[in-house]
Amino acid sequence: MSTTQSDRLRGLLEPLVAAKGLDLEEIELSRAGKRRMLRIIVDSDEGVELDACAELSREVSDKLDESDVMGEDEYVLEVSSPGADRPLTEHRHYVRAIGRLVKFQLSAGDGKGAGELVARILDVDDEGMDLEVPGVKGRKATARRIAFTDIAKARVEIEFNRKDKKEEEA
């Protein structure tokens, strides 16, 4: 997708998405056979429900039909929330992941060398985050702080046996 078309799409769609209290995370335009596929990824602090995606999809479709940003060619529109395997790249992604287990790829700038770290995010501020590194083989968990500048990549780890916060409080 050309930068100009991407900018035009973002300018057209961002106000619609924001009006729903959502963040426009990503716009992808790709080819699917003869048709084009326009995928719009939205998110919020509370997550995104299917009904909100469906309603937004109708509004986006109407807005795109009114404009010439997609041209005359056919396209398929998909509005969805980010998948569980989406990389954490924005400050708000880390805030939304508080309490979750995350796999970090660290750069060499943290003083402890490059490498991989799996830890639970406890708190996030403007410079970085406080983590709880799970103990191995019966050892206690340890606290660690990392700066955003020390993170090369980060992705939430899926936990199938994790207790929900509501269960822990009960």
Short mmCIF file of N, CA, C and O in Angstrom, two decimals, residues 19-80:
data_model
loop_
_atom_site.label_atom_id
_atom_site.label_comp_id
_atom_site.label_asym_id
_atom_site.label_seq_id
_atom_site.Cartn_x
_atom_site.Cartn_y
_atom_site.Cartn_z
N ALA A 19 -14.21 7.79 17.64
CA ALA A 19 -15.57 8.08 18.10
C ALA A 19 -16.18 6.89 18.83
O ALA A 19 -17.08 7.05 19.65
N LYS A 20 -15.68 5.70 18.56
CA LYS A 20 -16.14 4.48 19.24
C LYS A 20 -15.34 4.20 20.50
O LYS A 20 -15.53 3.17 21.15
N GLY A 21 -14.37 5.07 20.82
CA GLY A 21 -13.53 4.87 22.00
C GLY A 21 -12.46 3.82 21.77
O GLY A 21 -11.98 3.20 22.72
N LEU A 22 -12.08 3.62 20.50
CA LEU A 22 -11.09 2.61 20.16
C LEU A 22 -9.83 3.25 19.60
O LEU A 22 -9.85 4.40 19.18
N ASP A 23 -8.75 2.49 19.59
CA ASP A 23 -7.49 2.91 18.98
C ASP A 23 -7.34 2.20 17.65
O ASP A 23 -7.54 0.99 17.56
N LEU A 24 -6.95 2.95 16.61
CA LEU A 24 -6.65 2.36 15.31
C LEU A 24 -5.22 1.86 15.37
O LEU A 24 -4.28 2.64 15.35
N GLU A 25 -5.06 0.54 15.48
CA GLU A 25 -3.73 -0.05 15.65
C GLU A 25 -3.01 -0.24 14.32
O GLU A 25 -1.82 -0.01 14.22
N GLU A 26 -3.75 -0.70 13.30
CA GLU A 26 -3.07 -1.05 12.05
C GLU A 26 -4.06 -1.03 10.90
O GLU A 26 -5.23 -1.34 11.06
N ILE A 27 -3.55 -0.68 9.73
CA ILE A 27 -4.30 -0.77 8.48
C ILE A 27 -3.43 -1.57 7.52
O ILE A 27 -2.28 -1.22 7.28
N GLU A 28 -3.98 -2.67 6.99
CA GLU A 28 -3.25 -3.51 6.03
C GLU A 28 -4.07 -3.60 4.76
O GLU A 28 -5.26 -3.89 4.81
N LEU A 29 -3.45 -3.35 3.64
CA LEU A 29 -4.10 -3.53 2.35
C LEU A 29 -3.27 -4.53 1.56
O LEU A 29 -2.07 -4.31 1.34
N SER A 30 -3.89 -5.65 1.17
CA SER A 30 -3.16 -6.68 0.45
C SER A 30 -4.04 -7.25 -0.65
O SER A 30 -5.24 -7.00 -0.71
N ARG A 31 -3.44 -8.04 -1.52
CA ARG A 31 -4.16 -8.71 -2.61
C ARG A 31 -4.59 -10.09 -2.15
O ARG A 31 -3.81 -10.80 -1.50
N ALA A 32 -5.81 -10.46 -2.49
CA ALA A 32 -6.33 -11.80 -2.25
C ALA A 32 -6.95 -12.27 -3.55
O ALA A 32 -8.13 -12.06 -3.80
N GLY A 33 -6.13 -12.83 -4.42
CA GLY A 33 -6.60 -13.21 -5.76
C GLY A 33 -6.86 -11.96 -6.58
O GLY A 33 -6.00 -11.09 -6.69
N LYS A 34 -8.05 -11.87 -7.14
CA LYS A 34 -8.41 -10.70 -7.95
C LYS A 34 -8.81 -9.50 -7.09
O LYS A 34 -8.80 -8.37 -7.54
N ARG A 35 -9.18 -9.78 -5.86
CA ARG A 35 -9.66 -8.73 -4.98
C ARG A 35 -8.56 -8.23 -4.05
O ARG A 35 -7.57 -8.88 -3.83
N ARG A 36 -8.83 -7.08 -3.51
CA ARG A 36 -7.95 -6.55 -2.47
C ARG A 36 -8.58 -6.80 -1.11
O ARG A 36 -9.79 -6.88 -0.99
N MET A 37 -7.76 -6.93 -0.10
CA MET A 37 -8.22 -7.14 1.27
C MET A 37 -7.77 -5.94 2.09
O MET A 37 -6.58 -5.63 2.15
N LEU A 38 -8.74 -5.24 2.71
CA LEU A 38 -8.45 -4.13 3.61
C LEU A 38 -8.75 -4.62 5.02
O LEU A 38 -9.89 -4.91 5.36
N ARG A 39 -7.69 -4.76 5.82
CA ARG A 39 -7.82 -5.23 7.20
C ARG A 39 -7.54 -4.06 8.13
O ARG A 39 -6.48 -3.42 8.03
N ILE A 40 -8.48 -3.81 9.02
CA ILE A 40 -8.36 -2.73 10.00
C ILE A 40 -8.34 -3.37 11.39
O ILE A 40 -9.27 -4.08 11.75
N ILE A 41 -7.28 -3.11 12.14
CA ILE A 41 -7.11 -3.67 13.48
C ILE A 41 -7.36 -2.56 14.49
O ILE A 41 -6.71 -1.51 14.43
N VAL A 42 -8.29 -2.81 15.42
CA VAL A 42 -8.63 -1.83 16.45
C VAL A 42 -8.51 -2.48 17.82
O VAL A 42 -8.61 -3.69 17.95
N ASP A 43 -8.31 -1.65 18.84
CA ASP A 43 -8.16 -2.17 20.19
C ASP A 43 -8.57 -1.08 21.18
O ASP A 43 -8.75 0.08 20.80
N SER A 44 -8.71 -1.46 22.44
CA SER A 44 -8.96 -0.49 23.52
C SER A 44 -8.46 -1.09 24.82
O SER A 44 -8.12 -2.28 24.88
N ASP A 45 -8.46 -0.30 25.86
CA ASP A 45 -7.99 -0.78 27.17
C ASP A 45 -8.87 -1.91 27.68
O ASP A 45 -8.42 -2.76 28.43
N GLU A 46 -10.15 -1.91 27.31
CA GLU A 46 -11.08 -2.94 27.76
C GLU A 46 -11.20 -4.09 26.77
O GLU A 46 -12.00 -4.99 26.96
N GLY A 47 -10.45 -4.04 25.66
CA GLY A 47 -10.60 -5.03 24.61
C GLY A 47 -11.69 -4.59 23.65
O GLY A 47 -12.29 -3.52 23.80
N VAL A 48 -11.97 -5.40 22.65
CA VAL A 48 -12.96 -5.06 21.63
C VAL A 48 -13.93 -6.22 21.48
O VAL A 48 -13.51 -7.35 21.27
N GLU A 49 -15.21 -5.92 21.60
CA GLU A 49 -16.22 -6.96 21.44
C GLU A 49 -16.61 -7.11 19.98
O GLU A 49 -16.48 -6.18 19.18
N LEU A 50 -17.11 -8.27 19.64
CA LEU A 50 -17.50 -8.58 18.27
C LEU A 50 -18.55 -7.61 17.75
O LEU A 50 -18.48 -7.17 16.60
N ASP A 51 -19.51 -7.23 18.58
CA ASP A 51 -20.55 -6.28 18.15
C ASP A 51 -19.95 -4.93 17.77
O ASP A 51 -20.40 -4.29 16.81
N ALA A 52 -18.94 -4.50 18.51
CA ALA A 52 -18.28 -3.22 18.21
C ALA A 52 -17.57 -3.30 16.87
O ALA A 52 -17.60 -2.35 16.08
N CYS A 53 -16.93 -4.43 16.58
CA CYS A 53 -16.26 -4.62 15.28
C CYS A 53 -17.28 -4.60 14.14
O CYS A 53 -17.04 -3.99 13.10
N ALA A 54 -18.41 -5.27 14.34
CA ALA A 54 -19.45 -5.32 13.31
C ALA A 54 -20.03 -3.93 13.04
O ALA A 54 -20.19 -3.53 11.87
N GLU A 55 -20.31 -3.20 14.09
CA GLU A 55 -20.85 -1.84 13.94
C GLU A 55 -19.84 -0.92 13.26
O GLU A 55 -20.19 -0.18 12.34
N LEU A 56 -18.60 -1.00 13.68
CA LEU A 56 -17.56 -0.18 13.08
C LEU A 56 -17.36 -0.57 11.62
O LEU A 56 -17.16 0.30 10.76
N SER A 57 -17.43 -1.85 11.31
CA SER A 57 -17.28 -2.31 9.94
C SER A 57 -18.33 -1.68 9.02
O SER A 57 -18.01 -1.24 7.91
N ARG A 58 -19.58 -1.62 9.49
CA ARG A 58 -20.64 -0.99 8.69
C ARG A 58 -20.35 0.49 8.45
O ARG A 58 -20.50 1.00 7.34
N GLU A 59 -19.91 1.18 9.50
CA GLU A 59 -19.62 2.62 9.38
C GLU A 59 -18.42 2.87 8.46
O GLU A 59 -18.44 3.79 7.65
N VAL A 60 -17.39 2.04 8.60
CA VAL A 60 -16.20 2.17 7.75
C VAL A 60 -16.59 1.91 6.30
O VAL A 60 -16.17 2.65 5.39
N SER A 61 -17.38 0.88 6.06
CA SER A 61 -17.81 0.55 4.71
C SER A 61 -18.56 1.73 4.07
O SER A 61 -18.29 2.10 2.93
N ASP A 62 -19.49 2.33 4.83
CA ASP A 62 -20.23 3.49 4.32
C ASP A 62 -19.29 4.64 4.01
O ASP A 62 -19.42 5.30 2.97
N LYS A 63 -18.35 4.90 4.90
CA LYS A 63 -17.41 6.01 4.71
C LYS A 63 -16.52 5.78 3.49
O LYS A 63 -16.26 6.70 2.71
N LEU A 64 -16.05 4.54 3.32
CA LEU A 64 -15.22 4.23 2.17
C LEU A 64 -16.01 4.33 0.86
O LEU A 64 -15.48 4.77 -0.16
N ASP A 65 -17.29 3.95 0.90
CA ASP A 65 -18.14 4.07 -0.29
C ASP A 65 -18.34 5.52 -0.69
O ASP A 65 -18.44 5.84 -1.88
N GLU A 66 -18.38 6.42 0.30
CA GLU A 66 -18.57 7.85 0.04
C GLU A 66 -17.31 8.49 -0.55
O GLU A 66 -17.39 9.51 -1.21
N SER A 67 -16.15 7.91 -0.26
CA SER A 67 -14.89 8.50 -0.69
C SER A 67 -14.33 7.74 -1.89
O SER A 67 -14.84 6.69 -2.26
N ASP A 68 -13.25 8.26 -2.45
CA ASP A 68 -12.59 7.58 -3.56
C ASP A 68 -11.26 6.95 -3.15
O ASP A 68 -10.48 6.56 -4.00
N VAL A 69 -11.03 6.83 -1.86
CA VAL A 69 -9.73 6.38 -1.37
C VAL A 69 -9.40 4.93 -1.79
O VAL A 69 -8.25 4.59 -1.98
N MET A 70 -10.44 4.09 -1.98
CA MET A 70 -10.19 2.71 -2.38
C MET A 70 -10.28 2.52 -3.89
O MET A 70 -10.04 1.42 -4.39
N GLY A 71 -10.62 3.56 -4.63
CA GLY A 71 -10.71 3.45 -6.08
C GLY A 71 -11.93 2.65 -6.50
O GLY A 71 -12.87 2.45 -5.72
N GLU A 72 -11.92 2.16 -7.72
CA GLU A 72 -13.07 1.44 -8.28
C GLU A 72 -12.98 -0.08 -8.09
O GLU A 72 -13.98 -0.77 -8.25
N ASP A 73 -11.80 -0.61 -7.84
CA ASP A 73 -11.64 -2.06 -7.73
C ASP A 73 -12.37 -2.61 -6.50
O ASP A 73 -12.48 -1.94 -5.47
N GLU A 74 -12.81 -3.87 -6.61
CA GLU A 74 -13.46 -4.54 -5.48
C GLU A 74 -12.46 -4.79 -4.36
O GLU A 74 -11.27 -4.98 -4.60
N TYR A 75 -12.98 -4.83 -3.16
CA TYR A 75 -12.15 -5.15 -2.00
C TYR A 75 -13.01 -5.80 -0.93
O TYR A 75 -14.23 -5.64 -0.92
N VAL A 76 -12.36 -6.54 -0.05
CA VAL A 76 -13.00 -7.15 1.09
C VAL A 76 -12.53 -6.37 2.32
O VAL A 76 -11.34 -6.13 2.50
N LEU A 77 -13.49 -5.99 3.17
CA LEU A 77 -13.19 -5.24 4.38
C LEU A 77 -13.27 -6.16 5.58
O LEU A 77 -14.23 -6.91 5.73
N GLU A 78 -12.24 -6.11 6.42
CA GLU A 78 -12.23 -6.89 7.65
C GLU A 78 -11.84 -5.96 8.80
O GLU A 78 -10.80 -5.30 8.75
N VAL A 79 -12.69 -5.89 9.82
CA VAL A 79 -12.40 -5.10 11.02
C VAL A 79 -12.29 -6.09 12.17
O VAL A 79 -13.21 -6.87 12.41
N SER A 80 -11.15 -6.08 12.87
CA SER A 80 -10.97 -7.02 13.96
C SER A 80 -10.07 -6.45 15.05
O SER A 80 -9.47 -5.39 14.88
#
